[in-house]
Short mmCIF file of C-alpha atoms and ligand atoms in Angstrom, two decimals:
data_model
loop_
_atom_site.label_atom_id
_atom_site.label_comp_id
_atom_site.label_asym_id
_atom_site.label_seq_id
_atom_site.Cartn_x
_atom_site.Cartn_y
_atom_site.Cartn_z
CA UNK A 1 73.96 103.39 107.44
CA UNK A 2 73.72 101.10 104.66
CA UNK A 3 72.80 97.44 105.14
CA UNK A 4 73.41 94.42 102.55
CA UNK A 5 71.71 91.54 102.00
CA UNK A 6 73.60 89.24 100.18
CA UNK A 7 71.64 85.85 98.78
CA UNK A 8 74.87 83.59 98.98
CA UNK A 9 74.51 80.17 97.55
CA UNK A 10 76.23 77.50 99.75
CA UNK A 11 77.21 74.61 98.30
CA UNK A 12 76.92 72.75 101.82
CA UNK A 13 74.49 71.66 104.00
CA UNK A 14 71.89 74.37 103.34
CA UNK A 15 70.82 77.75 101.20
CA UNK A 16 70.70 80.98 103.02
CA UNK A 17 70.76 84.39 103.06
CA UNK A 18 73.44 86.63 104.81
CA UNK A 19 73.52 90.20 106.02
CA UNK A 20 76.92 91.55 105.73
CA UNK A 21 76.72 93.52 108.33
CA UNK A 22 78.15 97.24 107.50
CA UNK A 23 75.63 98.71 109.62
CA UNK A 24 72.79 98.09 111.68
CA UNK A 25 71.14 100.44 113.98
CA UNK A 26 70.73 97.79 116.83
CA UNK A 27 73.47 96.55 119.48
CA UNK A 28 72.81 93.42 118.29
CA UNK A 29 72.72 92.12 114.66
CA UNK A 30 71.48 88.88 112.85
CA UNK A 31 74.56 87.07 111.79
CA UNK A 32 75.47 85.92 108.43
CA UNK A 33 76.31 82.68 107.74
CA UNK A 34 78.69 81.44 105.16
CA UNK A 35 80.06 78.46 107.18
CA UNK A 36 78.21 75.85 105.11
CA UNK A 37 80.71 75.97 102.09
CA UNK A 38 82.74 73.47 103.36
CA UNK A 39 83.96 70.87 100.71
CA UNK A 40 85.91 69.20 103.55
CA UNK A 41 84.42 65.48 104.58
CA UNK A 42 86.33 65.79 108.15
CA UNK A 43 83.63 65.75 110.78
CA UNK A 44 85.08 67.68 113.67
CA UNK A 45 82.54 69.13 116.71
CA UNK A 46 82.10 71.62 114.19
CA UNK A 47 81.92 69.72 110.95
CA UNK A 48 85.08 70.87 109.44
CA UNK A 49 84.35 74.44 109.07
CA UNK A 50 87.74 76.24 108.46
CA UNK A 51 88.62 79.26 109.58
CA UNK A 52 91.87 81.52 108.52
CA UNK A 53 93.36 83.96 110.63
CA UNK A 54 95.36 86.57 109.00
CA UNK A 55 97.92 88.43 111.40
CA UNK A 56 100.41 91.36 110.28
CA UNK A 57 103.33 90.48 111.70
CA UNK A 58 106.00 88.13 114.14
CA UNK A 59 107.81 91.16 114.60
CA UNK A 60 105.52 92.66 117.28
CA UNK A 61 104.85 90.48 120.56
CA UNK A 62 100.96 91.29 120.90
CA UNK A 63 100.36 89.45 117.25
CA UNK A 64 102.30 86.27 118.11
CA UNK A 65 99.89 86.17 121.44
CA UNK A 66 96.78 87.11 119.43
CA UNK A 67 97.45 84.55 117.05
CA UNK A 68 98.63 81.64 119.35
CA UNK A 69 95.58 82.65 121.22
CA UNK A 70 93.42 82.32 118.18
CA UNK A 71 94.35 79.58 117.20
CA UNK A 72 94.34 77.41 120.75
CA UNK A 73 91.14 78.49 121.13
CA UNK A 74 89.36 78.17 117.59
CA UNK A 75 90.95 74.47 117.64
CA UNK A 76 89.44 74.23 120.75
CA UNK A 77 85.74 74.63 119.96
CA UNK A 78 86.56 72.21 116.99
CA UNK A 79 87.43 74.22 114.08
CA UNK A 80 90.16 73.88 111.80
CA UNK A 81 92.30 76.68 111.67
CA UNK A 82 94.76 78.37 109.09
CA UNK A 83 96.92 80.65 110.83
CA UNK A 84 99.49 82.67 108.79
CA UNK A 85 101.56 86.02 109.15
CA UNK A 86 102.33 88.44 106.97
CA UNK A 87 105.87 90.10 107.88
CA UNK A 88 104.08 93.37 107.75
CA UNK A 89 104.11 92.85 103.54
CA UNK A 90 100.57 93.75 102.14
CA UNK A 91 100.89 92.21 99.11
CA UNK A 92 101.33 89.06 101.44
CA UNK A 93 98.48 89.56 103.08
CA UNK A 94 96.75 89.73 99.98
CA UNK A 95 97.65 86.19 98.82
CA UNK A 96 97.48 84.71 102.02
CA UNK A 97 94.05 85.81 102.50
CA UNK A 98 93.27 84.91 98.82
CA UNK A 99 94.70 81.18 99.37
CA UNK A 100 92.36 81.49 102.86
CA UNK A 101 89.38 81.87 100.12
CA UNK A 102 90.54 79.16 97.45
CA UNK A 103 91.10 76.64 99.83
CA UNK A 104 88.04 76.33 101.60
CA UNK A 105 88.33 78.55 104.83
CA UNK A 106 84.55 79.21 105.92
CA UNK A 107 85.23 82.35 107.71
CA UNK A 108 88.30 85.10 107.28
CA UNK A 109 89.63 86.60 110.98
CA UNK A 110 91.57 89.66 109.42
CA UNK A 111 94.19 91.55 111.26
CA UNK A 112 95.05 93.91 108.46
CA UNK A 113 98.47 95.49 107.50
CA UNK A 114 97.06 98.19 105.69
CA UNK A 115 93.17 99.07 105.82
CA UNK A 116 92.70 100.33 102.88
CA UNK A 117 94.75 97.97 100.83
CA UNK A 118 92.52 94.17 100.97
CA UNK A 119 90.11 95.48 98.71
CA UNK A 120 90.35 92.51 95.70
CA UNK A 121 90.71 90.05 98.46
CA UNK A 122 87.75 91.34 100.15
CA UNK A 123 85.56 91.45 96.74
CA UNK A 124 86.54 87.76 96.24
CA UNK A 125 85.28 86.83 100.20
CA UNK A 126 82.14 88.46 99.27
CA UNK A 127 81.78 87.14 96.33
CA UNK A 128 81.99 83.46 97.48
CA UNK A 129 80.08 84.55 100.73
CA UNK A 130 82.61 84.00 103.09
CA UNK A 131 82.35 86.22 106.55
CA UNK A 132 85.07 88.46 107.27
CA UNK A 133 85.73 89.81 110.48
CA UNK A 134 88.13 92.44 111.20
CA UNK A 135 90.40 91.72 113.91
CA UNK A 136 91.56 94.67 116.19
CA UNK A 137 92.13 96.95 112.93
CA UNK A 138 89.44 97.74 110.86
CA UNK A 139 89.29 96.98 107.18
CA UNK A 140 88.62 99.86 104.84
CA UNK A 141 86.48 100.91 102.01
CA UNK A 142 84.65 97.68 101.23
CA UNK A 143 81.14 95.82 102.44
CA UNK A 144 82.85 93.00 102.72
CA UNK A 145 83.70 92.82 106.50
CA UNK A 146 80.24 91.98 108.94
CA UNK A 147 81.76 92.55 112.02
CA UNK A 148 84.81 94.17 114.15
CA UNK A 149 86.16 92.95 117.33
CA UNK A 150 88.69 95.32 118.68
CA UNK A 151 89.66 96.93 122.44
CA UNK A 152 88.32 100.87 122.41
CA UNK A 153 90.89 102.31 120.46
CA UNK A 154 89.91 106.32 121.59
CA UNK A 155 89.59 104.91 125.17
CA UNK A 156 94.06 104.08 124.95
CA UNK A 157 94.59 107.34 124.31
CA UNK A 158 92.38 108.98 126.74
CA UNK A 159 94.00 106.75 129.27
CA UNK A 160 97.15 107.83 128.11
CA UNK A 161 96.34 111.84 127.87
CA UNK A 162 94.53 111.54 131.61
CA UNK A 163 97.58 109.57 132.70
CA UNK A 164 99.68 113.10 131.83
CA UNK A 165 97.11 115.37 132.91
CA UNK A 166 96.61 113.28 136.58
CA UNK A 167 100.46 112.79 136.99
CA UNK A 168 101.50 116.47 136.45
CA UNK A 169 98.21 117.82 137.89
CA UNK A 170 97.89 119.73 134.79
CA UNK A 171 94.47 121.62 135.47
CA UNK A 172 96.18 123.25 138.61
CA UNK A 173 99.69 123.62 137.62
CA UNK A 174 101.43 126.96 136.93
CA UNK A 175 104.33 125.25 135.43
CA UNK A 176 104.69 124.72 131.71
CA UNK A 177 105.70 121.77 130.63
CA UNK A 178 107.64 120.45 127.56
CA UNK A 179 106.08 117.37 125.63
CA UNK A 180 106.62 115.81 121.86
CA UNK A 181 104.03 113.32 120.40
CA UNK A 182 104.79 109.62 118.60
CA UNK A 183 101.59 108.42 117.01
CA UNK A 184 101.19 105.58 115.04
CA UNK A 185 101.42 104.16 111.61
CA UNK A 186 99.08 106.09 109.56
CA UNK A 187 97.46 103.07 107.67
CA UNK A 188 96.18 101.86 110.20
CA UNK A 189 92.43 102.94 111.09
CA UNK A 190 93.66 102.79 114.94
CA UNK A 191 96.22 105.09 114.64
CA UNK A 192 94.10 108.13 114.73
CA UNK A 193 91.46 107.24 117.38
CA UNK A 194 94.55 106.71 119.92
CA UNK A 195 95.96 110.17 118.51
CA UNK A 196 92.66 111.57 119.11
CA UNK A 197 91.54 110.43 121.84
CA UNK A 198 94.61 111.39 123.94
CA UNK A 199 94.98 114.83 121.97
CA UNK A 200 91.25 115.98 122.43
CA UNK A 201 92.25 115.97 126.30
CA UNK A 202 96.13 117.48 126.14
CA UNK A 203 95.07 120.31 123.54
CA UNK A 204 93.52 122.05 125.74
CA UNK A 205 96.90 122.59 127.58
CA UNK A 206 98.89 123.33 124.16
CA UNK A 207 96.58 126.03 123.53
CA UNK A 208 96.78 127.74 127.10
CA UNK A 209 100.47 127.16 126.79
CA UNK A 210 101.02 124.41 130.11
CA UNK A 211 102.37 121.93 127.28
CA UNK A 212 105.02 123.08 124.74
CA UNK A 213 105.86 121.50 121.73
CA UNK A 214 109.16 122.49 121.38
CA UNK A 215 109.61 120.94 117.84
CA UNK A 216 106.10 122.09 116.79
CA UNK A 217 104.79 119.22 115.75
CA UNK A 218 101.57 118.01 116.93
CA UNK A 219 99.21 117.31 113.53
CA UNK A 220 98.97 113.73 113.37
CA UNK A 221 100.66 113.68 109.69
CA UNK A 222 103.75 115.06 111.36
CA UNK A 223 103.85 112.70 114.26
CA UNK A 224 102.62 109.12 112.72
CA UNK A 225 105.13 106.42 112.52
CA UNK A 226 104.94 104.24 109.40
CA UNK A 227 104.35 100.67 110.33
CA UNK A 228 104.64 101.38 113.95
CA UNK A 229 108.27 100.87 113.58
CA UNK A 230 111.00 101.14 116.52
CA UNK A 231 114.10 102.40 114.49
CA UNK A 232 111.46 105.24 113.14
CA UNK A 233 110.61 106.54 115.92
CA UNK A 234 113.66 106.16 117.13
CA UNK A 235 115.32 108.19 114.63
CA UNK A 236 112.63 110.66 114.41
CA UNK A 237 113.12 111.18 118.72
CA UNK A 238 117.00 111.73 117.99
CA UNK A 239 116.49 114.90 115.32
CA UNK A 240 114.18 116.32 117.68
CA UNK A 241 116.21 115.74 120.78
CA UNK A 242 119.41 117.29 119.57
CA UNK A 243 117.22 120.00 117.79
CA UNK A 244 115.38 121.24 120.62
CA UNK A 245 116.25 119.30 124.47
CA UNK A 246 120.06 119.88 124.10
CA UNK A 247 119.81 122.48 126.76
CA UNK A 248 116.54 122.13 127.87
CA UNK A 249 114.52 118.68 129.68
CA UNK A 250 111.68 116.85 127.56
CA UNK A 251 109.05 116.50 130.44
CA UNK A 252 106.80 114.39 128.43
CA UNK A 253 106.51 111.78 125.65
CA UNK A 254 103.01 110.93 124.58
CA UNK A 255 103.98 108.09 122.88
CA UNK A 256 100.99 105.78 121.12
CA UNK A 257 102.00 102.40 121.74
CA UNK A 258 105.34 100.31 122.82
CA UNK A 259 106.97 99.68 119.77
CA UNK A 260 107.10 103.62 119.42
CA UNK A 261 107.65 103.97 123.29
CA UNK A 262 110.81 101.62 122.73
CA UNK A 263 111.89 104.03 119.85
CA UNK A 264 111.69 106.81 122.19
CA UNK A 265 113.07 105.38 124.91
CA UNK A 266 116.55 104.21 122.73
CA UNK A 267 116.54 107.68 121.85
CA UNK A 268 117.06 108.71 125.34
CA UNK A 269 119.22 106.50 126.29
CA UNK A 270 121.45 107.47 123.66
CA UNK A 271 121.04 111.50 123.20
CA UNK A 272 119.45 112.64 126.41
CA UNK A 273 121.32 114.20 129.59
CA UNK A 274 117.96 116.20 131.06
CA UNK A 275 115.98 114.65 133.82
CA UNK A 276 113.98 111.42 132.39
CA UNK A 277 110.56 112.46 131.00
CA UNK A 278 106.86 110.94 131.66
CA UNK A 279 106.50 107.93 128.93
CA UNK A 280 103.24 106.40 127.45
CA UNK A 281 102.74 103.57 125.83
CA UNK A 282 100.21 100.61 125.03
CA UNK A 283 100.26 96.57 124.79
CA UNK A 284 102.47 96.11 127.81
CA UNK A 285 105.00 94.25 126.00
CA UNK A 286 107.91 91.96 127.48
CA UNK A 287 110.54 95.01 127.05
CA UNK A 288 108.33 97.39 127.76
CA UNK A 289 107.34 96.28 131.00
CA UNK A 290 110.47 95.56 131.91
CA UNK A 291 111.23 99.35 131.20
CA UNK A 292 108.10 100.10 133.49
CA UNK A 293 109.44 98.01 136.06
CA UNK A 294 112.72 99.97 136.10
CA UNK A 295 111.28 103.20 135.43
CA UNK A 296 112.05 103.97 131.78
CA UNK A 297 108.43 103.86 130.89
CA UNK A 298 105.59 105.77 132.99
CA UNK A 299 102.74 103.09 131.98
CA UNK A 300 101.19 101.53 129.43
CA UNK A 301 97.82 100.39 128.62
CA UNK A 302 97.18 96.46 128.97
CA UNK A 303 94.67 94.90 126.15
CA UNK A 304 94.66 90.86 127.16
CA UNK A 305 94.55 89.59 123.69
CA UNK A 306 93.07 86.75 125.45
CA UNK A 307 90.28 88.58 126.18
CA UNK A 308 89.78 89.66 122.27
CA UNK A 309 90.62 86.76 120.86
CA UNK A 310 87.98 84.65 122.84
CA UNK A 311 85.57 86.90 121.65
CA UNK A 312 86.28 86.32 118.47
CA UNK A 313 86.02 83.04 118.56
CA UNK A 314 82.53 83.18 120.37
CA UNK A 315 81.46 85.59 117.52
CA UNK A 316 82.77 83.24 114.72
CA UNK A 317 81.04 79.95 116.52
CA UNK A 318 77.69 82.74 116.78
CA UNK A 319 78.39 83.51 112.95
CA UNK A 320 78.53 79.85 111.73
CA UNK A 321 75.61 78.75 113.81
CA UNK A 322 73.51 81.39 112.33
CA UNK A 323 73.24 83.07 115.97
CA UNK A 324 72.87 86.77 116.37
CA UNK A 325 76.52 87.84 116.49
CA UNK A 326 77.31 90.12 120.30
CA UNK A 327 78.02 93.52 119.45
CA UNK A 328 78.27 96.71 121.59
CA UNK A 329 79.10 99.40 119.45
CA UNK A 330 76.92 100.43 116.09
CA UNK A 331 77.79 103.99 115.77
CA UNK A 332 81.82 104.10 116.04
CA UNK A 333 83.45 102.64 113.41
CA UNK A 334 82.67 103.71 109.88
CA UNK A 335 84.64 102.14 107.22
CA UNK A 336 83.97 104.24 104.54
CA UNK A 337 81.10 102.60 103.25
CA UNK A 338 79.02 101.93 106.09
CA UNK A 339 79.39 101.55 109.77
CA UNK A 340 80.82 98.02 110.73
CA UNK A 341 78.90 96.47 113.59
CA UNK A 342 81.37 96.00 116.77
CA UNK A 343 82.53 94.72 119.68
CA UNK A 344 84.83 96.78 121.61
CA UNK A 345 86.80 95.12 124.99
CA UNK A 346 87.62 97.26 126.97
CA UNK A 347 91.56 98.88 127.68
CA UNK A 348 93.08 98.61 130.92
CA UNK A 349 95.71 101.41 132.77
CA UNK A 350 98.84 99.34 133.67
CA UNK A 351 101.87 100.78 135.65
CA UNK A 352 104.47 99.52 138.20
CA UNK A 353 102.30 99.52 140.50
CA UNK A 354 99.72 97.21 139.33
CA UNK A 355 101.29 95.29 136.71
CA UNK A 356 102.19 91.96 139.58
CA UNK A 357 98.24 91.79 139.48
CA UNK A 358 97.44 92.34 135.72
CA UNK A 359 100.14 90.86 133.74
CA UNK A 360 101.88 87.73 136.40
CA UNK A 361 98.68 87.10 138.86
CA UNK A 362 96.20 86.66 135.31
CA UNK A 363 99.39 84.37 134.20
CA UNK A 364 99.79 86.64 131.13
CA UNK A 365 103.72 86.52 131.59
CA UNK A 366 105.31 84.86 134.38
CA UNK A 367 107.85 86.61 136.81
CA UNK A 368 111.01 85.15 134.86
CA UNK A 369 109.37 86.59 131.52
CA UNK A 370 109.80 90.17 133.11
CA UNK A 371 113.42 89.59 134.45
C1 BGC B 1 97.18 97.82 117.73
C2 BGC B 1 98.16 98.10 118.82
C3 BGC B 1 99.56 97.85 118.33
C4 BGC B 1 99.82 98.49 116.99
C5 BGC B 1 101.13 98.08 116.40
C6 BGC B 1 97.53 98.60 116.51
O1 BGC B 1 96.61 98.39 115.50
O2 BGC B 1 95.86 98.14 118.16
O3 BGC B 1 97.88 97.30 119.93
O4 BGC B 1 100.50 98.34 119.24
O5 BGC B 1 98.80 98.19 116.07
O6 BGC B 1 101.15 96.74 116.09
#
């Protein structure tokens, strides 16, 4: 646990001191401030602080909605906002997030491409003072970010690994039953707690020999998918499918989120004769739910992005006021040089069964979205 204490000199309406908050051993923690910087004269509700949002991507649905949703409601509660994707390019994010800095944003929102890779652009937030917080992914290797707001990443994939084990009854089965593994993109700090938290339940059942990994991989080096990305997965699910289910059915796909579910499932579609296997996933995307709805896709797990990005929002409006910031988690998330202070929302199981209620009755799509 290491705490800083950063005396930041704001050229604003007033002098303070900030605690940048890698680690605190409370659920709650005093909240920086670095809002006061402003050079703006606007006087919104919340005299012109700035904020900038950095997302990874337009590719993926879920960062278009978390976005949008950012934005709607930051410019809601007064604040100016500068909103900006990255097309999944770090050095992108790099300069966006640096042009964030130079032109006056008060407070960073950072969805990040790559962890490990914002370091300079992170040294120059601290340096001026500005408050970072890390948006769903965590930001590695630097004391720059206070605070993470993210859904429970090792809670996805222990819905996901419970999801198998419940379906197939695994603790009272006989049977043995086939299964490969799609994780995620390996730069991404998530990656590995849905791996893990999905894979401390199903190991169990590789080692007693009920699940059998026909292709033999199961380490998560072997399994990731850099940058999440369809057309890998894809690819990687066609080698293994004419490799090792020509004659025999794939009963399972533990697969770590949608885009790599969607890779999977076009792998099927194409290469695959056996009877259809189980299929996990996670974000409940537009295609993907459509799959669930015609039973290419078992489930997925639902994480509103409405839900995170309002917290957000309430802990960037508790930062700038100088409010003790809500957390619920002290102890998780280590970024390698301290633990980051966060709040974690909590995942949801979605299927066809309940997704009328979760996704059309909380008006997060509407029926003609999913046709
Ligand atoms: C997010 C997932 C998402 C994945 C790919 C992860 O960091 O938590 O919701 O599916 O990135 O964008």
């Amino acid at each position: 646990m290491k705490k800083k204490l950063l005396s930041v000199l704001l050229t604003g309406a007033f002098v303070t001191s900030m605690l940048v908050g890698c680690g605190t051993s409370t659920e709650t923690t005093d909240s920086g401030n670095g809002a006061a910087n402003t050079t703006s004269e606007s006087s919104t509700a919340s005299n012109g602080t700035k904020v900038g949002v950095a997302m990874p991507t337009k590719d993926l649905q879920r960062w278009n909605q978390d976005g949008a949703n950012m934005q709607k409601e930051l410019e809601a509660a007064g604040y100016e906002v500068d909103l900006q994707y990255a097309s999944n390019d770090v050095q992108t994010q790099v300069s966006q997030i640096e042009n964030m800095i130079n032109s006056g944003c008060n407070v960073l929102v950072v969805a990040a491409i790559e962890g490990s890779s914002l370091g300079e652009a992170m040294d120059m937030a601290a340096e001026k003072g500005i408050p970072v917080i890390a948006y769903d992914r965590l930001i590695m290797n630097t004391d720059a970010v206070s605070y993470y707001a993210t859904f429970d990443n090792y809670k996805v994939g222990e819905v996901q690994g419970q999801y198998i084990i419940d379906q197939l009854d695994l603790e009272n089965t006989d049977q043995t039953y086939t299964m490969e593994i799609t994780a995620g993109d390996p730069g991404d700090n998530n990656a590995g707690f849905f791996y893990n938290g999905a894979m401390d339940l199903l190991k169990p059942y590789i080692e007693k020999g009920t699940l059998v990994v026909k292709s033999g991989q199961t380490e998560f080096a072997e399994v990731a998918t850099p940058a999440w990305a369809t057309e890998t997965a894809q690819s990687r699910m066609e080698t293994i499918l004419s490799s090792n289910y020509a004659n025999d059915d794939l009963n399972i796909c533990l697969c770590s989120n949608d885009s790599t579910a969607l890779g999977v499932e076009n792998a099927l579609a194409a290469n695959y004769k056996g009877e259809y296997p189980i299929i996990t996933g996670q974000d409940c995307d537009i295609e993907n739910t459509k799959n669930m709805i015609a039973g290419k896709q078992s489930m997925s797990v639902f994480k509103d992005t409405r839900t995170l990005a309002s917290q957000v929002v309430k802990m960037v409006g508790q930062i700038i006021k100088g409010e003790t910031v809500d957390v619920n988690d002290t102890e998780t998330y280590d970024n390698g040089k301290g633990v980051v202070p966060s709040y974690l929302c909590e995942p949801v199981f979605a299927d066809k069964d309940n997704y009328k209620e979760l996704l059309i009755d909380s008006e997060y799509y509407t029926e003609d979205q999913l046709k």
